[in-house]
XYZ file of N, CA and C in Angstrom:
720
model
N 268.522 -54.669 53.533
C 269.041 -53.368 54.386
C 269.770 -53.972 55.413
N 270.801 -53.137 56.132
C 271.735 -53.669 57.148
C 270.730 -53.586 58.396
N 271.233 -54.540 59.106
C 270.673 -54.605 60.611
C 270.564 -53.419 61.837
N 269.909 -53.105 62.341
C 269.792 -52.023 63.216
C 270.426 -52.301 64.255
N 271.184 -51.231 65.034
C 271.692 -51.477 66.300
C 270.878 -51.850 67.533
N 271.237 -52.393 68.411
C 270.466 -52.776 69.832
C 270.128 -51.455 70.579
N 269.095 -51.038 71.301
C 268.570 -50.123 72.127
C 269.545 -50.203 73.193
N 269.812 -48.989 73.893
C 270.790 -49.071 74.871
C 269.229 -48.677 76.209
N 270.228 -48.144 77.113
C 269.195 -48.127 78.629
C 269.042 -46.545 78.944
N 267.672 -46.240 79.069
C 267.614 -44.921 79.662
C 268.149 -44.929 81.171
N 268.671 -43.481 81.410
C 269.000 -43.215 82.790
C 268.687 -41.976 83.164
N 268.058 -41.454 84.364
C 267.487 -40.095 84.526
C 268.492 -39.751 86.068
N 269.554 -40.159 86.052
C 270.694 -39.656 87.149
C 270.974 -38.127 86.965
N 270.659 -37.528 85.602
C 270.857 -36.559 85.615
C 269.716 -35.267 85.935
N 268.285 -36.244 86.176
C 267.231 -35.412 86.205
C 266.040 -35.503 85.292
N 266.553 -36.055 83.930
C 265.741 -36.283 83.127
C 266.218 -37.550 82.395
N 265.266 -38.264 81.871
C 266.019 -39.724 81.172
C 266.602 -39.420 79.923
N 268.038 -40.115 79.912
C 268.899 -39.986 78.785
C 269.299 -41.289 78.416
N 269.066 -41.738 77.272
C 269.403 -43.232 76.643
C 271.151 -43.322 76.661
N 271.654 -44.394 77.104
C 273.044 -44.529 76.544
C 273.079 -45.930 76.085
N 274.277 -46.218 75.599
C 275.065 -47.457 74.971
C 274.233 -47.936 73.996
N 273.845 -47.370 72.820
C 273.278 -48.216 71.819
C 274.311 -48.507 70.830
N 273.830 -49.786 70.332
C 274.495 -50.313 69.420
C 274.366 -49.829 67.956
N 276.104 -50.083 67.335
C 275.870 -49.296 65.866
C 274.783 -50.231 64.759
N 274.580 -49.477 63.607
C 273.822 -50.233 62.691
C 275.052 -50.786 61.721
N 274.374 -51.825 61.186
C 275.209 -52.551 60.219
C 275.170 -52.092 58.524
N 276.137 -52.006 58.075
C 276.414 -51.702 56.497
C 275.676 -52.237 55.690
N 275.922 -52.107 54.368
C 275.158 -52.696 53.465
C 275.847 -52.771 51.788
N 275.596 -53.535 50.841
C 276.087 -53.521 49.642
C 275.092 -53.724 48.735
N 275.391 -53.148 47.486
C 274.607 -53.733 46.381
C 275.276 -54.721 45.597
N 274.080 -55.759 45.316
C 274.800 -56.893 44.691
C 274.704 -56.460 43.122
N 273.546 -55.861 42.709
C 273.211 -55.722 41.034
C 272.867 -54.350 40.890
N 273.213 -53.711 39.733
C 272.981 -52.472 39.078
C 271.565 -52.335 39.400
N 270.952 -51.405 40.151
C 269.568 -50.961 40.128
C 268.841 -51.277 41.370
N 269.598 -52.370 42.216
C 269.027 -52.809 43.404
C 269.421 -51.643 44.507
N 268.752 -51.886 45.577
C 268.235 -50.716 46.714
C 268.609 -51.006 47.839
N 269.186 -50.233 48.994
C 269.044 -50.728 50.372
C 269.779 -49.697 51.001
N 269.509 -49.750 52.416
C 270.296 -48.752 53.178
C 270.938 -49.239 54.461
N 271.643 -48.579 55.231
C 272.605 -49.204 56.401
C 271.546 -49.065 57.336
N 271.841 -49.925 58.328
C 271.012 -50.019 59.544
C 270.868 -48.952 60.510
N 269.716 -48.686 60.892
C 269.634 -47.386 61.935
C 270.761 -47.613 62.944
N 271.342 -46.567 63.575
C 272.013 -47.320 64.759
C 270.599 -46.874 66.058
N 271.182 -47.921 67.121
C 270.218 -47.856 68.139
C 270.185 -46.631 68.943
N 269.026 -46.590 69.953
C 268.869 -45.447 70.775
C 269.757 -45.380 71.610
N 270.322 -44.454 72.003
C 271.318 -44.326 73.002
C 272.569 -44.271 72.232
N 272.587 -43.289 71.186
C 273.971 -42.965 70.621
C 274.713 -43.710 69.552
N 273.990 -44.878 68.939
C 274.537 -46.018 68.018
C 274.671 -45.144 66.635
N 275.823 -45.285 65.844
C 276.090 -44.802 64.704
C 275.480 -45.259 63.576
N 274.680 -45.056 62.571
C 274.127 -45.685 61.501
C 275.039 -46.283 60.619
N 274.486 -47.358 59.942
C 275.396 -47.958 58.911
C 275.477 -47.378 57.640
N 276.633 -47.542 57.077
C 276.577 -46.862 55.470
C 275.530 -47.508 54.509
N 275.407 -46.586 53.701
C 274.676 -47.119 52.449
C 275.373 -47.769 51.438
N 274.572 -47.850 50.437
C 275.430 -48.604 49.162
C 275.359 -47.800 47.939
N 275.015 -46.370 48.102
C 275.153 -45.558 46.799
C 276.151 -44.235 47.184
N 276.552 -43.742 46.121
C 277.536 -42.736 46.338
C 276.546 -41.448 46.470
N 276.887 -39.943 47.121
C 278.294 -39.729 47.354
C 278.946 -40.514 48.389
N 280.190 -40.338 48.428
C 281.047 -41.179 49.555
C 280.256 -41.095 50.840
N 279.949 -39.816 51.094
C 279.253 -39.371 52.548
C 278.123 -40.582 53.056
N 277.496 -41.204 51.967
C 276.100 -41.905 52.046
C 276.749 -43.258 52.673
N 278.233 -43.711 51.832
C 278.705 -45.016 52.293
C 279.294 -44.991 53.600
N 280.003 -44.144 53.928
C 280.558 -44.224 55.200
C 279.961 -44.413 56.571
N 280.253 -45.101 57.166
C 279.602 -45.453 58.584
C 279.692 -44.161 59.293
N 278.630 -43.921 60.100
C 278.357 -42.987 61.119
C 278.917 -43.094 62.487
N 279.650 -42.270 62.934
C 280.473 -42.428 64.249
C 279.101 -42.461 65.639
N 279.668 -43.097 66.768
C 278.585 -43.130 67.576
C 278.513 -41.702 68.115
N 277.714 -41.350 69.043
C 277.099 -40.068 69.597
C 278.298 -40.045 70.818
N 279.136 -38.717 71.197
C 279.975 -38.814 71.983
C 279.534 -38.655 73.455
N 280.190 -39.249 74.401
C 279.545 -39.534 75.955
C 278.160 -40.080 75.914
N 278.217 -40.974 75.070
C 276.787 -41.940 75.059
C 277.507 -43.505 75.186
N 278.550 -43.766 74.785
C 278.996 -45.188 74.515
C 278.521 -45.918 73.367
N 277.697 -45.180 72.453
C 277.205 -45.748 71.081
C 278.334 -46.447 70.317
N 278.009 -47.468 69.743
C 278.763 -48.041 68.781
C 278.835 -47.180 67.819
N 279.718 -47.216 66.871
C 280.039 -47.003 65.381
C 279.273 -47.697 64.295
N 278.852 -47.155 63.286
C 277.986 -47.923 62.187
C 279.125 -48.435 61.185
N 278.684 -49.520 60.792
C 279.537 -50.241 59.925
C 279.469 -49.710 58.339
N 280.600 -49.937 57.734
C 280.847 -49.207 56.386
C 279.938 -49.866 55.212
N 279.412 -49.078 54.552
C 278.727 -49.864 53.261
C 279.577 -50.164 51.887
N 279.193 -50.521 50.891
C 279.969 -50.747 49.933
C 279.153 -50.371 48.470
N 279.777 -49.180 48.002
C 278.751 -49.044 46.685
C 279.628 -50.022 45.539
N 278.270 -50.745 45.056
C 278.839 -51.891 44.059
C 277.719 -52.587 43.504
N 277.525 -52.698 42.442
C 278.107 -52.071 41.123
C 277.481 -51.005 40.776
N 277.721 -50.396 39.561
C 278.931 -50.613 38.681
C 279.850 -50.064 39.271
N 280.790 -50.451 38.241
C 282.304 -49.759 38.762
C 282.308 -48.022 38.925
N 283.252 -47.457 39.586
C 284.090 -48.016 40.521
C 283.536 -48.365 41.819
N 284.181 -49.571 42.438
C 283.611 -49.617 43.999
C 283.977 -48.563 44.713
N 283.241 -48.617 45.612
C 283.959 -47.610 46.889
C 283.643 -48.112 48.348
N 284.657 -48.754 48.742
C 284.411 -49.181 50.382
C 284.097 -48.352 51.498
N 283.267 -48.185 52.227
C 283.071 -46.964 52.965
C 283.604 -47.608 54.469
N 284.535 -46.744 55.216
C 284.961 -46.909 56.309
C 284.215 -46.837 57.567
N 284.533 -47.609 58.608
C 283.438 -47.822 59.631
C 283.367 -46.454 60.677
N 282.489 -46.420 61.286
C 282.297 -44.976 62.113
C 283.002 -45.456 63.329
N 283.537 -44.421 64.046
C 284.332 -44.579 65.446
C 283.015 -44.615 66.260
N 283.430 -45.155 67.541
C 282.470 -45.316 68.601
C 282.537 -43.910 69.219
N 281.152 -43.772 70.126
C 281.236 -42.632 71.166
C 281.832 -42.778 72.384
N 282.500 -41.937 72.817
C 283.083 -42.020 74.087
C 282.029 -42.260 75.301
N 282.492 -42.489 76.318
C 281.792 -42.681 77.396
C 281.587 -41.605 78.193
N 280.826 -42.073 79.420
C 280.656 -40.955 80.516
C 280.792 -41.371 81.826
N 281.083 -40.517 82.766
C 280.654 -41.040 84.348
C 280.206 -40.010 84.821
N 278.995 -40.479 85.723
C 278.191 -39.184 86.551
C 277.982 -39.843 87.981
N 278.057 -38.680 88.938
C 277.828 -39.246 90.419
C 276.913 -38.395 90.758
N 275.882 -38.771 91.552
C 274.855 -38.102 92.376
C 274.823 -38.024 93.679
N 274.703 -37.269 94.598
C 274.236 -37.133 96.020
C 273.010 -37.071 96.599
N 272.534 -37.509 97.401
C 271.234 -36.988 97.872
C 270.923 -35.276 98.174
N 270.040 -34.563 97.787
C 269.842 -33.286 97.822
C 270.178 -32.784 99.426
N 269.616 -33.671 100.379
C 270.023 -33.663 101.646
C 270.818 -33.604 102.422
N 272.038 -34.190 101.691
C 273.033 -34.582 102.337
C 274.247 -33.623 102.686
N 273.911 -32.357 102.073
C 274.787 -31.034 102.712
C 276.030 -31.355 102.002
N 276.352 -32.212 101.311
C 277.681 -32.198 100.564
C 277.936 -31.527 99.307
N 279.280 -31.248 99.015
C 279.525 -30.334 97.759
C 280.363 -31.402 96.993
N 279.794 -31.573 95.531
C 280.726 -32.323 94.722
C 281.557 -31.574 93.850
N 282.777 -31.559 93.509
C 283.258 -30.910 92.527
C 284.401 -31.809 91.935
N 285.005 -31.065 90.580
C 285.744 -32.065 89.785
C 286.850 -31.110 88.974
N 287.942 -31.840 88.757
C 288.881 -30.937 87.833
C 289.546 -32.162 86.887
N 289.921 -31.955 85.416
C 290.205 -30.392 85.161
C 288.917 -29.864 84.977
N 288.564 -28.645 84.635
C 287.430 -27.881 84.345
C 286.650 -28.337 83.216
N 287.622 -28.678 82.034
C 287.293 -29.406 80.859
C 286.698 -30.570 80.815
N 286.690 -31.235 82.038
C 286.540 -32.702 81.894
C 284.941 -32.766 83.079
N 284.808 -31.960 83.733
C 283.862 -32.139 84.756
C 282.748 -31.106 84.887
N 281.686 -31.232 84.912
C 280.417 -30.332 84.685
C 279.543 -30.504 86.184
N 279.533 -29.607 86.792
C 278.780 -29.528 88.019
C 277.312 -29.502 87.872
N 276.179 -30.125 88.179
C 274.783 -29.987 87.803
C 274.557 -29.666 88.857
N 274.388 -28.412 89.430
C 273.698 -28.195 91.031
C 274.714 -28.515 92.225
N 275.002 -28.769 93.226
C 275.529 -29.080 94.237
C 275.668 -30.442 94.446
N 274.925 -31.389 93.749
C 274.791 -32.836 94.051
C 274.908 -33.429 93.077
N 275.161 -33.013 91.655
C 275.224 -34.011 90.609
C 276.502 -33.641 89.843
N 277.585 -34.463 89.548
C 278.781 -33.973 88.646
C 278.864 -34.936 87.565
N 278.971 -34.696 86.203
C 279.333 -34.929 85.227
C 280.825 -35.098 84.559
N 281.107 -36.477 84.324
C 282.676 -36.425 83.761
C 282.287 -36.825 82.396
N 282.616 -35.960 81.401
C 282.690 -36.281 80.148
C 284.396 -36.699 79.330
N 285.410 -36.375 80.136
C 286.889 -37.058 80.160
C 287.208 -37.336 81.425
N 288.479 -38.062 81.404
C 288.780 -38.574 82.807
C 289.146 -37.183 83.687
N 289.171 -37.430 85.000
C 289.834 -36.457 85.933
C 289.460 -36.832 87.233
N 289.108 -35.733 88.253
C 288.961 -36.324 89.705
C 287.910 -35.566 90.344
N 287.145 -36.500 91.018
C 285.907 -36.340 91.716
C 286.474 -35.848 93.126
N 286.183 -34.413 93.637
C 286.344 -34.408 94.823
C 284.886 -34.131 95.939
N 284.898 -34.427 97.261
C 283.768 -34.503 97.993
C 284.075 -33.468 99.022
N 283.431 -32.496 99.479
C 283.417 -31.798 100.667
C 282.300 -31.612 101.523
N 282.833 -31.705 102.698
C 281.777 -31.559 104.082
C 280.864 -32.888 103.992
N 281.669 -34.037 103.699
C 280.872 -35.151 103.900
C 280.478 -35.492 105.266
N 281.172 -35.274 106.315
C 280.795 -35.621 107.637
C 281.328 -37.044 107.954
N 280.438 -37.935 107.957
C 280.621 -39.194 108.352
C 280.605 -40.044 107.102
N 280.465 -39.600 105.924
C 280.084 -40.208 104.662
C 278.795 -39.932 104.228
N 278.675 -40.113 102.714
C 277.230 -39.860 102.033
C 277.139 -40.675 101.351
N 276.025 -41.445 101.100
C 275.781 -42.353 100.124
C 275.765 -41.771 98.706
N 276.282 -42.230 97.679
C 276.400 -41.624 96.540
C 275.955 -42.376 95.157
N 275.114 -42.408 94.331
C 274.759 -43.214 93.072
C 275.690 -42.751 92.012
N 275.601 -43.423 90.839
C 276.686 -43.562 89.871
C 276.260 -43.872 88.659
N 276.556 -43.654 87.408
C 276.483 -44.030 86.144
C 277.776 -43.771 85.220
N 278.334 -45.426 85.086
C 279.747 -45.709 84.357
C 279.262 -46.223 83.226
N 279.557 -45.449 81.974
C 279.597 -45.890 80.875
C 280.994 -45.876 79.860
N 280.985 -47.235 79.299
C 282.582 -47.165 78.751
C 282.121 -46.499 76.988
N 283.426 -46.638 76.583
C 283.698 -46.075 75.007
C 283.031 -46.958 74.260
N 282.106 -46.781 73.172
C 281.673 -47.467 72.330
C 282.925 -48.228 71.257
N 282.552 -49.497 70.777
C 283.301 -49.913 69.783
C 283.201 -49.206 68.457
N 284.315 -49.146 67.469
C 284.546 -48.696 66.120
C 284.063 -49.863 65.417
N 283.424 -49.568 64.196
C 282.775 -50.545 63.230
C 284.082 -50.829 62.192
N 283.855 -51.972 61.656
C 284.320 -52.639 60.462
C 284.166 -51.524 59.304
N 284.730 -51.795 58.320
C 284.825 -51.438 56.725
C 284.325 -52.615 55.968
N 283.751 -51.974 54.950
C 283.298 -52.856 53.709
C 284.998 -53.305 53.009
N 284.966 -54.151 52.513
C 286.172 -54.806 51.629
C 285.941 -55.258 50.415
N 286.042 -54.470 49.082
C 285.657 -55.207 47.971
C 286.870 -55.901 47.467
N 286.595 -57.008 46.536
C 287.476 -57.773 46.194
C 286.770 -58.546 45.062
N 286.644 -59.941 44.930
C 285.979 -60.652 44.060
C 284.629 -60.991 44.440
N 283.749 -61.162 43.468
C 282.187 -60.851 43.807
C 281.891 -62.008 45.089
N 282.491 -63.089 44.932
C 281.985 -63.910 46.067
C 282.939 -63.765 47.435
N 283.568 -62.624 47.626
C 284.014 -62.232 48.744
C 283.809 -60.916 49.302
N 283.003 -60.385 48.740
C 283.041 -58.809 48.900
C 282.101 -58.884 50.256
N 282.594 -58.087 51.055
C 281.864 -57.982 52.628
C 281.525 -56.464 52.988
N 280.661 -56.239 53.832
C 280.350 -55.135 54.578
C 280.898 -54.797 55.793
N 280.675 -53.622 56.363
C 281.238 -53.725 57.736
C 280.056 -54.112 58.783
N 280.808 -54.740 59.844
C 279.860 -55.016 60.995
C 280.059 -54.011 62.030
N 279.046 -53.646 62.517
C 278.653 -52.519 63.578
C 279.788 -52.614 64.800
N 279.894 -51.328 65.512
C 280.708 -51.446 66.831
C 279.564 -51.542 67.978
N 280.169 -52.460 69.010
C 279.274 -52.899 70.037
C 279.118 -51.661 71.058
N 278.250 -51.607 71.714
C 277.900 -50.575 72.794
C 278.839 -50.624 73.769
N 279.241 -49.683 74.594
C 279.906 -49.757 75.623
C 279.507 -50.161 76.732
N 280.177 -50.794 77.828
C 279.419 -51.403 79.003
C 278.826 -50.404 79.661
N 277.768 -50.824 80.435
C 276.813 -49.953 81.132
C 276.541 -50.410 82.474
N 276.893 -49.669 83.556
C 276.954 -49.896 84.976
C 276.016 -48.707 85.584
N 275.078 -48.800 86.799
C 274.589 -47.646 87.316
C 274.030 -48.261 88.637
N 273.694 -47.152 89.471
C 272.778 -47.541 90.483
C 271.826 -46.525 90.854
N 270.897 -46.639 91.496
C 269.672 -45.873 91.815
C 268.961 -45.322 90.709
N 269.397 -45.295 89.497
C 268.065 -44.802 88.453
C 268.605 -45.866 87.327
N 267.638 -45.800 86.184
C 267.603 -46.687 85.439
C 266.936 -47.896 85.329
N 266.674 -48.619 84.420
C 265.947 -50.008 84.826
C 266.591 -50.850 85.837
N 265.794 -51.458 86.636
C 266.259 -51.889 87.802
C 266.732 -53.254 87.685
N 266.868 -53.954 86.566
C 267.596 -55.140 86.410
C 268.999 -54.822 86.193
N 269.240 -53.565 85.823
C 270.747 -52.996 85.643
C 271.324 -52.280 86.981
N 270.653 -52.017 87.876
C 270.986 -51.153 88.948
C 272.037 -51.992 90.083
N 272.958 -51.417 90.274
C 273.758 -52.005 91.455
C 273.754 -51.211 92.499
N 274.360 -51.258 93.740
C 274.616 -50.496 94.807
C 275.291 -49.309 94.932
N 274.957 -48.133 95.501
C 275.612 -47.149 95.555
C 276.867 -47.165 96.508
N 277.616 -46.011 96.429
C 279.248 -46.012 97.289
C 278.527 -45.098 98.596
N 279.373 -45.298 99.570
C 279.683 -44.554 100.754
C 281.025 -43.767 100.170
N 280.868 -42.427 100.368
C 281.884 -41.379 99.760
C 282.247 -40.680 101.057
N 283.537 -40.733 101.580
C 283.989 -39.607 102.609
C 284.580 -38.530 101.879
N 285.210 -37.640 102.630
C 285.705 -36.307 101.944
C 286.893 -36.660 101.219
N 287.194 -36.390 100.239
C 288.671 -36.621 99.533
C 288.494 -36.373 98.017
N 289.529 -36.944 97.104
C 289.555 -36.985 95.884
C 289.447 -38.335 95.207
N 288.640 -38.654 94.125
C 288.474 -39.823 93.709
C 288.663 -39.931 92.064
N 289.858 -40.694 91.729
C 289.758 -40.995 90.187
C 288.952 -41.340 89.207
N 288.598 -40.548 88.182
C 287.485 -41.066 87.251
C 288.159 -41.314 85.815
N 287.960 -42.230 85.267
C 288.378 -42.805 83.894
C 287.219 -42.762 83.180
N 287.211 -42.027 82.009
C 286.110 -41.726 80.806
C 286.795 -42.570 79.753
N 286.093 -43.534 79.254
C 287.120 -44.624 78.065
C 286.792 -43.862 76.639
N 287.664 -43.849 76.202
C 287.316 -43.042 74.508
C 286.596 -44.135 73.709
N 285.788 -43.817 72.351
C 285.506 -44.806 71.624
C 286.465 -45.344 70.663
N 286.428 -46.405 70.438
C 287.256 -47.155 69.368
C 287.519 -46.589 68.186
N 288.447 -46.808 67.317
C 288.430 -46.104 65.786
C 287.604 -47.013 65.174
N 286.884 -46.450 64.137
C 286.614 -46.914 62.947
C 287.377 -47.571 62.017
N 287.092 -48.744 61.401
C 288.468 -49.019 60.267
C 288.189 -48.552 59.127
N 289.528 -48.289 58.712
C 289.509 -47.246 57.320
C 289.470 -48.075 56.228
N 289.317 -47.706 55.041
C 289.411 -48.560 53.812
C 290.350 -49.624 53.849
N 291.559 -49.560 54.032
C 292.549 -50.451 54.067
C 292.639 -51.678 55.002
N 291.460 -51.671 55.915
C 291.380 -52.705 57.146
C 290.150 -53.035 57.240
N 289.852 -54.197 57.760
C 288.403 -54.507 57.876
C 288.023 -54.513 59.252
N 288.626 -54.358 60.543
C 288.243 -54.211 61.789
C 288.356 -53.270 62.630
N 287.111 -52.626 63.156
C 287.252 -51.374 64.149
C 287.832 -51.861 65.579
N 288.277 -50.916 66.369
C 288.966 -51.242 67.418
C 288.254 -50.984 68.705
N 288.294 -51.806 69.575
C 287.708 -52.061 70.753
C 287.594 -50.682 71.350
N 286.245 -50.212 72.210
C 286.128 -48.981 73.117
C 287.083 -49.301 74.227
N 287.572 -48.112 74.872
C 288.339 -48.082 76.214
C 287.159 -48.089 77.318
N 287.954 -49.032 78.387
C 287.022 -48.900 79.808
C 286.702 -47.763 80.465
N 285.492 -47.416 81.154
C 285.438 -46.385 82.194
C 285.345 -46.721 83.507
N 285.911 -46.177 84.281
C 286.083 -46.657 85.891
C 285.452 -45.577 86.858
N 284.957 -45.945 87.808
C 285.087 -44.967 88.928
C 284.896 -46.071 90.356
N 285.821 -45.826 91.259
C 286.069 -46.744 92.495
C 286.100 -48.431 91.912
N 285.210 -49.036 92.215
C 285.496 -50.578 92.035
C 284.619 -50.593 91.003
N 284.047 -49.812 90.408
C 283.213 -50.097 88.923
C 284.044 -49.791 87.755
N 283.922 -50.914 87.161
C 284.552 -50.934 85.753
C 283.580 -51.396 84.716
N 283.343 -50.321 83.880
C 282.511 -50.923 82.562
C 283.588 -51.096 81.408
N 283.058 -52.144 80.542
C 284.134 -52.727 79.534
C 283.645 -51.962 78.449
N 284.893 -51.670 77.468
C 284.530 -51.152 76.345
C 283.850 -51.805 75.272
N 283.200 -51.205 74.288
C 282.396 -51.942 73.326
C 283.300 -52.839 72.068
N 282.759 -53.914 71.949
C 283.723 -54.539 70.933
C 283.872 -53.847 69.560
N 284.928 -54.300 68.730
C 284.934 -53.599 67.680
C 284.195 -54.487 66.401
N 283.866 -53.836 65.433
C 283.259 -54.622 64.374
C 283.903 -55.129 63.621
N 283.304 -56.546 63.047
C 284.282 -56.879 61.783
C 283.562 -56.770 60.468
N 284.470 -57.320 59.446
C 283.770 -57.392 58.212
C 282.777 -58.826 58.294
N 281.725 -58.575 57.652
C 280.922 -59.804 57.693
C 280.041 -59.976 56.242
């Protein structure tokens, strides 16, 4: 069977724990008629599952990472044999996310634009699912804010049929980088920011494209940024 993707990290900055940045599962191929096997499961945190080695084609294709988790794409499988061979494309990586949270006692209002990018969760939490601007109102001398910054996951590689000695399956996409403060596993926590009134640019990284049937390597995910915090995009999967 294909290898399972690595588990991501849970974070409760939104109030309840959600797991982000899971790795994609690896694809698999059949080496002989009648043999069996399945692609690797995606890692907890939005990782896509790897492609299987049986038709229909939807079973062979790698699964995309979940949007706004930074999950890596699942590697493409290879239906082989008997003929005809079918190489499954790799799954795309999931897009990233940026979240900021101020203490409820701070008396500030967090806002964001454009509206399709930002969702205000109460008055003290704002979630960006695409790039935009964070606005801070009525901060007085500044307010300490925590953050979660997850980059886009990497796209997975595709299977490549050829001679039996060189048949390969798609490697999974890597999880997007994960950085946070105040919430989540303590070894991964950084220090929060002091924010004054004003506007702050937010970048939410896109997931990398999965490799099509004509290529072997998926694309790297894009980075996510908030002030001085940058999370690096997940690596693209290769044929292995």
